[in-house]
Short mmCIF file of C-alpha atoms in Angstrom, two decimals:
data_model
loop_
_atom_site.label_atom_id
_atom_site.label_comp_id
_atom_site.label_asym_id
_atom_site.label_seq_id
_atom_site.Cartn_x
_atom_site.Cartn_y
_atom_site.Cartn_z
CA UNK A 897 30.13 0.40 -13.93
CA UNK A 898 32.62 -0.02 -11.11
CA UNK A 899 32.82 3.72 -10.49
CA UNK A 900 29.04 3.94 -10.42
CA UNK A 901 28.94 1.06 -7.95
CA UNK A 902 31.43 2.73 -5.62
CA UNK A 903 29.58 6.04 -5.74
CA UNK A 904 26.18 4.48 -5.11
CA UNK A 905 27.43 2.24 -2.33
CA UNK A 906 28.93 5.25 -0.55
CA UNK A 907 25.63 7.09 -1.00
CA UNK A 908 23.62 4.11 0.26
CA UNK A 909 25.76 3.57 3.36
CA UNK A 910 25.89 7.29 4.17
CA UNK A 911 22.11 7.49 3.95
CA UNK A 912 21.72 4.44 6.15
CA UNK A 913 24.07 5.90 8.77
CA UNK A 914 22.03 9.13 8.69
CA UNK A 915 18.86 7.12 9.33
CA UNK A 916 20.16 5.52 12.50
CA UNK A 917 22.21 8.46 13.81
CA UNK A 918 19.94 11.49 13.50
CA UNK A 919 17.82 12.58 16.44
CA UNK A 920 15.44 14.69 14.35
CA UNK A 921 13.03 12.34 12.61
CA UNK A 922 12.79 14.42 9.44
CA UNK A 923 16.56 14.17 8.98
CA UNK A 924 16.32 10.40 9.36
CA UNK A 925 13.71 10.37 6.64
CA UNK A 926 15.96 12.38 4.32
CA UNK A 927 18.75 9.88 5.00
CA UNK A 928 16.39 7.06 4.09
CA UNK A 929 15.61 8.82 0.81
CA UNK A 930 19.32 9.16 0.03
CA UNK A 931 19.85 5.47 0.85
CA UNK A 932 17.02 4.47 -1.50
CA UNK A 933 18.62 6.36 -4.36
CA UNK A 934 21.97 4.70 -3.62
CA UNK A 935 20.29 1.30 -3.70
CA UNK A 936 18.71 2.15 -7.04
CA UNK A 937 22.20 2.92 -8.38
CA UNK A 938 23.46 -0.45 -7.11
CA UNK A 939 20.55 -2.19 -8.85
CA UNK A 940 21.50 -0.44 -12.06
CA UNK A 941 25.11 -1.59 -11.85
CA UNK A 942 23.82 -5.15 -11.35
CA UNK A 943 22.02 -5.02 -14.73
CA UNK A 944 18.59 -4.64 -13.15
CA UNK A 945 17.39 -1.45 -14.84
CA UNK A 946 13.72 -2.12 -14.29
CA UNK A 947 14.26 -2.72 -10.59
CA UNK A 948 16.32 0.46 -10.30
CA UNK A 949 13.47 2.50 -11.74
CA UNK A 950 10.83 0.78 -9.62
CA UNK A 951 13.00 1.30 -6.56
CA UNK A 952 12.95 5.04 -7.18
CA UNK A 953 9.23 5.01 -7.99
CA UNK A 954 8.00 2.82 -5.14
CA UNK A 955 10.43 3.51 -2.33
CA UNK A 956 11.63 7.05 -2.92
CA UNK A 957 8.39 8.18 -4.53
CA UNK A 958 5.67 6.51 -2.50
CA UNK A 959 7.05 5.09 0.74
CA UNK A 960 9.10 8.12 1.71
CA UNK A 961 6.12 10.41 1.15
CA UNK A 962 3.96 8.08 3.26
CA UNK A 963 6.53 8.28 6.06
CA UNK A 964 6.60 12.05 5.71
CA UNK A 965 2.82 12.28 6.05
CA UNK A 966 2.80 10.12 9.15
CA UNK A 967 5.60 12.16 10.68
CA UNK A 968 3.46 15.25 10.11
CA UNK A 969 0.24 13.70 11.40
CA UNK A 970 1.40 11.55 14.28
CA UNK A 971 3.53 14.10 16.06
CA UNK A 972 1.22 16.61 17.71
CA UNK A 973 1.92 15.53 21.26
CA UNK A 974 3.00 18.09 23.83
CA UNK A 975 6.78 17.85 24.21
CA UNK A 976 6.48 16.53 27.77
CA UNK A 977 4.88 13.30 26.60
CA UNK A 978 7.26 12.01 24.02
CA UNK A 979 10.46 12.83 22.20
CA UNK A 980 8.55 13.91 19.12
CA UNK A 981 11.08 16.37 17.94
CA UNK A 982 9.33 16.75 14.61
CA UNK A 983 6.49 18.71 16.16
CA UNK A 984 8.70 21.46 17.29
CA UNK A 985 10.70 21.28 14.11
CA UNK A 986 7.56 22.00 12.18
CA UNK A 987 6.58 24.93 14.36
CA UNK A 988 9.99 26.56 14.53
CA UNK A 989 10.92 25.71 10.93
CA UNK A 990 14.52 25.21 11.96
CA UNK A 991 15.31 21.72 13.20
CA UNK A 992 18.70 22.79 14.51
CA UNK A 993 17.02 25.05 17.08
CA UNK A 994 14.76 22.32 18.36
CA UNK A 995 15.27 21.63 22.04
CA UNK A 996 15.47 17.95 22.71
CA UNK A 997 13.50 16.83 25.73
CA UNK A 998 15.88 16.28 28.60
CA UNK A 999 15.71 13.74 31.37
CA UNK A 1000 13.03 11.67 29.73
CA UNK A 1001 13.04 8.17 31.11
CA UNK A 1002 13.79 5.53 28.55
CA UNK A 1003 11.29 2.75 27.92
CA UNK A 1004 12.20 -0.27 29.96
CA UNK A 1005 12.77 -2.59 27.01
CA UNK A 1006 14.89 -0.20 24.96
CA UNK A 1007 18.15 -1.91 24.10
CA UNK A 1008 21.08 0.31 25.02
CA UNK A 1009 22.84 1.52 21.92
CA UNK A 1010 26.14 -0.10 22.90
CA UNK A 1011 24.50 -3.51 23.13
CA UNK A 1012 22.68 -2.88 19.85
CA UNK A 1013 25.96 -1.98 18.18
CA UNK A 1014 27.54 -5.14 19.58
CA UNK A 1015 24.74 -7.33 18.22
CA UNK A 1016 24.92 -5.63 14.82
CA UNK A 1017 28.70 -6.01 14.67
CA UNK A 1018 28.49 -9.69 15.61
CA UNK A 1019 25.93 -10.23 12.83
CA UNK A 1020 28.21 -8.40 10.41
CA UNK A 1021 31.14 -10.58 11.44
CA UNK A 1022 29.15 -13.77 10.85
CA UNK A 1023 28.03 -12.49 7.44
CA UNK A 1024 31.60 -11.49 6.56
CA UNK A 1025 32.89 -14.98 7.33
CA UNK A 1026 30.07 -16.55 5.34
CA UNK A 1027 30.68 -14.31 2.33
CA UNK A 1028 34.43 -14.94 2.43
CA UNK A 1029 33.81 -18.69 2.49
CA UNK A 1030 31.82 -18.64 -0.75
CA UNK A 1031 33.11 -21.00 -3.46
CA UNK A 1032 35.65 -19.73 -5.95
CA UNK A 1033 33.02 -19.32 -8.66
CA UNK A 1034 31.68 -16.34 -6.69
CA UNK A 1035 34.86 -14.40 -7.40
CA UNK A 1036 33.40 -12.90 -10.58
CA UNK A 1037 30.09 -12.17 -12.19
CA UNK A 1038 30.16 -13.95 -15.55
CA UNK A 1039 29.82 -12.23 -18.87
CA UNK A 1040 26.29 -11.33 -19.86
CA UNK A 1041 25.09 -11.52 -23.48
CA UNK A 1042 23.68 -8.13 -24.54
CA UNK A 1043 20.39 -9.67 -25.68
CA UNK A 1044 18.82 -13.12 -25.76
CA UNK A 1045 16.42 -14.31 -28.46
CA UNK A 1046 13.30 -15.29 -26.51
CA UNK A 1047 10.32 -16.85 -28.28
CA UNK A 1048 7.10 -14.90 -28.00
CA UNK A 1049 4.34 -16.35 -25.89
CA UNK A 1050 1.64 -15.99 -28.55
CA UNK A 1051 2.81 -16.86 -32.01
CA UNK A 1052 1.11 -15.70 -35.18
CA UNK A 1053 -0.85 -18.51 -36.80
CA UNK A 1054 0.75 -18.35 -40.21
CA UNK A 1055 4.36 -18.07 -39.00
CA UNK A 1056 6.74 -20.53 -40.61
CA UNK A 1057 9.08 -20.45 -37.59
CA UNK A 1058 8.59 -19.09 -34.06
CA UNK A 1059 8.85 -15.33 -33.75
CA UNK A 1060 11.52 -14.23 -31.29
CA UNK A 1061 12.41 -10.95 -29.61
CA UNK A 1062 15.87 -9.76 -28.64
CA UNK A 1063 15.48 -9.18 -24.89
CA UNK A 1064 18.16 -7.84 -22.54
CA UNK A 1065 18.65 -9.22 -19.03
CA UNK A 1066 16.87 -7.18 -16.40
CA UNK A 1067 15.07 -4.96 -18.88
CA UNK A 1068 11.37 -4.20 -18.61
CA UNK A 1069 10.66 -6.69 -21.36
CA UNK A 1070 12.65 -9.41 -19.65
CA UNK A 1071 10.91 -8.77 -16.34
CA UNK A 1072 7.53 -8.89 -18.07
CA UNK A 1073 8.38 -12.30 -19.53
CA UNK A 1074 9.24 -13.44 -16.01
CA UNK A 1075 6.18 -11.97 -14.34
CA UNK A 1076 3.50 -12.94 -16.83
CA UNK A 1077 4.99 -16.17 -18.21
CA UNK A 1078 6.47 -17.77 -15.15
CA UNK A 1079 4.91 -16.25 -12.04
CA UNK A 1080 1.43 -15.01 -12.98
CA UNK A 1081 -0.18 -16.45 -9.86
CA UNK A 1082 2.28 -14.75 -7.50
CA UNK A 1083 1.62 -11.48 -9.31
CA UNK A 1084 -2.14 -11.80 -8.77
CA UNK A 1085 -1.74 -12.85 -5.14
CA UNK A 1086 0.45 -9.87 -4.39
CA UNK A 1087 -2.14 -7.53 -5.89
CA UNK A 1088 -4.69 -9.11 -3.56
CA UNK A 1089 -2.32 -8.59 -0.63
CA UNK A 1090 -1.90 -4.91 -1.43
CA UNK A 1091 -5.66 -4.54 -1.74
CA UNK A 1092 -6.12 -6.10 1.71
CA UNK A 1093 -3.43 -3.81 3.10
CA UNK A 1094 -5.17 -0.74 1.68
CA UNK A 1095 -8.47 -1.83 3.24
CA UNK A 1096 -6.77 -2.53 6.55
CA UNK A 1097 -5.01 0.82 6.62
CA UNK A 1098 -8.21 2.70 5.84
CA UNK A 1099 -10.15 0.74 8.46
CA UNK A 1100 -7.52 1.20 11.15
CA UNK A 1101 -7.41 4.95 10.76
CA UNK A 1102 -11.12 5.53 10.07
CA UNK A 1103 -12.45 3.72 13.12
CA UNK A 1104 -10.26 5.75 15.43
CA UNK A 1105 -11.31 9.00 13.80
CA UNK A 1106 -14.97 8.26 14.45
CA UNK A 1107 -14.31 7.54 18.12
CA UNK A 1108 -12.29 10.64 18.84
CA UNK A 1109 -14.49 13.24 17.14
CA UNK A 1110 -17.87 13.86 18.75
CA UNK A 1111 -20.66 13.91 16.23
CA UNK A 1112 -22.45 17.25 15.85
CA UNK A 1113 -26.05 17.18 17.05
CA UNK A 1114 -28.77 17.67 14.49
CA UNK A 1115 -30.35 21.07 14.79
CA UNK A 1116 -27.30 22.54 16.46
CA UNK A 1117 -26.60 25.55 14.31
CA UNK A 1118 -23.11 26.82 13.71
CA UNK A 1119 -22.17 30.38 14.64
CA UNK A 1120 -22.41 31.61 11.10
CA UNK A 1121 -25.85 30.12 10.58
CA UNK A 1122 -27.04 31.70 13.84
CA UNK A 1123 -25.62 35.05 12.83
CA UNK A 1124 -27.31 34.82 9.46
CA UNK A 1125 -30.58 34.04 11.20
CA UNK A 1126 -30.20 37.08 13.47
CA UNK A 1127 -29.48 39.31 10.49
CA UNK A 1128 -32.57 38.00 8.77
CA UNK A 1129 -34.71 38.80 11.80
CA UNK B 212 35.24 -5.53 -13.17
CA UNK B 213 32.56 -5.71 -10.52
CA UNK B 214 32.62 -8.83 -8.32
CA UNK B 215 29.87 -10.45 -6.26
CA UNK B 216 31.69 -10.39 -2.94
CA UNK B 217 31.97 -6.59 -2.47
CA UNK B 218 28.29 -6.26 -3.33
CA UNK B 219 27.35 -8.92 -0.81
CA UNK B 220 29.53 -7.27 1.83
CA UNK B 221 27.84 -3.95 1.14
CA UNK B 222 24.44 -5.58 1.56
CA UNK B 223 25.59 -7.12 4.84
CA UNK B 224 26.79 -3.72 6.06
CA UNK B 225 23.46 -2.08 5.15
CA UNK B 226 21.60 -4.89 6.88
CA UNK B 227 23.60 -4.46 10.07
CA UNK B 228 23.12 -0.69 10.09
CA UNK B 229 19.39 -1.33 9.80
CA UNK B 230 19.56 -3.93 12.57
CA UNK B 231 21.30 -1.45 14.84
CA UNK B 232 18.55 1.10 14.12
CA UNK B 233 15.77 -1.39 14.83
CA UNK B 234 17.36 -2.38 18.14
CA UNK B 235 18.26 0.99 19.61
CA UNK B 236 15.48 3.28 18.36
CA UNK B 237 12.35 3.77 20.45
CA UNK B 238 10.24 5.80 18.02
CA UNK B 239 7.93 3.48 16.07
CA UNK B 240 8.28 5.40 12.81
CA UNK B 241 12.05 5.31 13.02
CA UNK B 242 11.97 1.56 13.71
CA UNK B 243 9.94 1.08 10.52
CA UNK B 244 12.48 3.16 8.60
CA UNK B 245 15.35 0.99 9.83
CA UNK B 246 13.30 -2.06 8.89
CA UNK B 247 13.07 -0.71 5.35
CA UNK B 248 16.87 -0.48 5.29
CA UNK B 249 17.11 -4.17 6.21
CA UNK B 250 14.65 -5.14 3.48
CA UNK B 251 16.67 -3.11 0.99
CA UNK B 252 19.82 -4.97 1.93
CA UNK B 253 18.06 -8.30 1.37
CA UNK B 254 16.91 -7.01 -2.02
CA UNK B 255 20.47 -6.17 -3.01
CA UNK B 256 21.52 -9.72 -2.14
CA UNK B 257 18.72 -11.21 -4.24
CA UNK B 258 19.62 -9.06 -7.25
CA UNK B 259 23.30 -9.97 -6.83
CA UNK B 260 22.60 -13.69 -6.95
CA UNK B 261 20.26 -13.20 -9.89
CA UNK B 262 23.05 -11.45 -11.79
CA UNK B 263 25.52 -14.15 -10.76
CA UNK B 264 23.19 -16.83 -12.04
CA UNK B 265 22.68 -15.00 -15.33
CA UNK B 266 26.43 -14.72 -15.79
CA UNK B 267 26.71 -18.53 -15.91
CA UNK B 268 25.39 -18.88 -19.46
CA UNK B 269 22.17 -17.02 -20.15
CA UNK B 270 20.10 -18.44 -23.00
CA UNK B 271 16.50 -18.60 -24.16
CA UNK B 272 15.69 -21.66 -22.02
CA UNK B 273 16.83 -20.31 -18.64
CA UNK B 274 15.98 -16.69 -19.36
CA UNK B 275 13.03 -16.42 -16.98
CA UNK B 276 14.77 -18.65 -14.44
CA UNK B 277 17.65 -16.19 -14.27
CA UNK B 278 15.16 -13.42 -13.49
CA UNK B 279 13.75 -15.20 -10.44
CA UNK B 280 15.80 -13.16 -7.99
CA UNK B 281 14.73 -9.89 -9.57
CA UNK B 282 11.11 -11.00 -9.54
CA UNK B 283 11.41 -11.89 -5.88
CA UNK B 284 12.84 -8.44 -5.24
CA UNK B 285 9.78 -6.95 -6.87
CA UNK B 286 7.57 -9.05 -4.60
CA UNK B 287 9.55 -7.92 -1.55
CA UNK B 288 9.00 -4.32 -2.61
CA UNK B 289 5.24 -4.90 -2.90
CA UNK B 290 5.03 -6.67 0.45
CA UNK B 291 7.16 -3.94 2.06
CA UNK B 292 4.78 -1.30 0.70
CA UNK B 293 1.82 -3.18 2.18
CA UNK B 294 3.65 -3.66 5.47
CA UNK B 295 4.53 0.01 5.75
CA UNK B 296 0.98 1.02 4.91
CA UNK B 297 -0.54 -1.12 7.64
CA UNK B 298 2.28 -0.40 10.08
CA UNK B 299 1.95 3.35 9.71
CA UNK B 300 -1.83 3.04 10.09
CA UNK B 301 -1.29 1.18 13.36
CA UNK B 302 1.16 3.86 14.48
CA UNK B 303 -1.38 6.58 13.70
CA UNK B 304 -4.06 4.64 15.62
CA UNK B 305 -1.78 4.17 18.63
CA UNK B 306 -0.84 7.82 18.49
CA UNK B 307 -4.46 8.94 18.52
CA UNK B 308 -5.15 7.00 21.69
CA UNK B 309 -1.85 7.47 23.55
CA UNK B 310 -0.47 10.71 22.10
CA UNK B 311 2.93 9.08 21.78
CA UNK B 312 4.62 7.07 19.06
CA UNK B 313 7.03 5.29 21.40
CA UNK B 314 7.43 1.55 21.75
CA UNK B 315 6.43 1.97 25.40
CA UNK B 316 3.11 3.58 24.49
CA UNK B 317 1.09 0.38 24.15
CA UNK B 318 2.01 -2.26 26.70
CA UNK B 319 -1.40 -3.56 27.82
CA UNK B 320 -0.98 -6.94 26.17
CA UNK B 321 2.33 -7.52 27.95
CA UNK B 322 0.82 -7.92 31.41
#
């Protein structure tokens, strides 16, 4: 477990450093993907198997692909306008040959990277002090029983004594007990939230598409249709 | 044996790397990516405390209580997915109007 933790923490931190250090956006995205896998490994070492799998499914599977699509869509600007390196990367197919735009003026409210590093380091120092001041009980994770006998929610009618299941901590079964026994309302509310987010995303992108594309006039034949008409005549 | 403190320190380091990215990047998509890193670090902390709690005598009575941190992590994942969906839609909308995905591309509301 300890070896797995060390490996995944190195992977997670390396991916995170890639995200903030790369100039080419696609490379940042790959770093993010690596970091997500490292985090999944950390979840697994913390006895949260279900979360590790959902981390890979949701973050690495869905979110990273969403980012990839937006990087492909939202980077068709001419190079003079913005530092959208991804455009050229896609055309040249070799991100190392991409010429970075030179002499572009920085946005006025961009924090210089030295100041950003200072703020981040100060935050890290505060967190370090706080973590080191934790009570002595935080020196170790306690022992975890392999399984716990949890009573089923719906008992059979003719059972002499309550039916129990041997459930491990952090397993899918344990998480399902938590979700559907203890927090059913939060589960439903979050599904509503995701539904609203889907609607909002569709609306935000659809409305713009209608404004930017001129509608074709009725009766305005395309070239092919006109050619077909000429052939017919 | 794995201890809570190294895990918490790792989460703090990931959080600060994400914070640095949020502060110094100017591309909107890259800012969202760094934001995801910060959320991930918070998730690691939640799972760590959940595991710590479970290590202090897990039994049938407090079984679902011990899972609270993991459940909250699941909720954070769902909210992060929603946030990224809407955020990326906004970025695409801004890009269609301004042909730039920089933080300086939409400053009308500032003045």
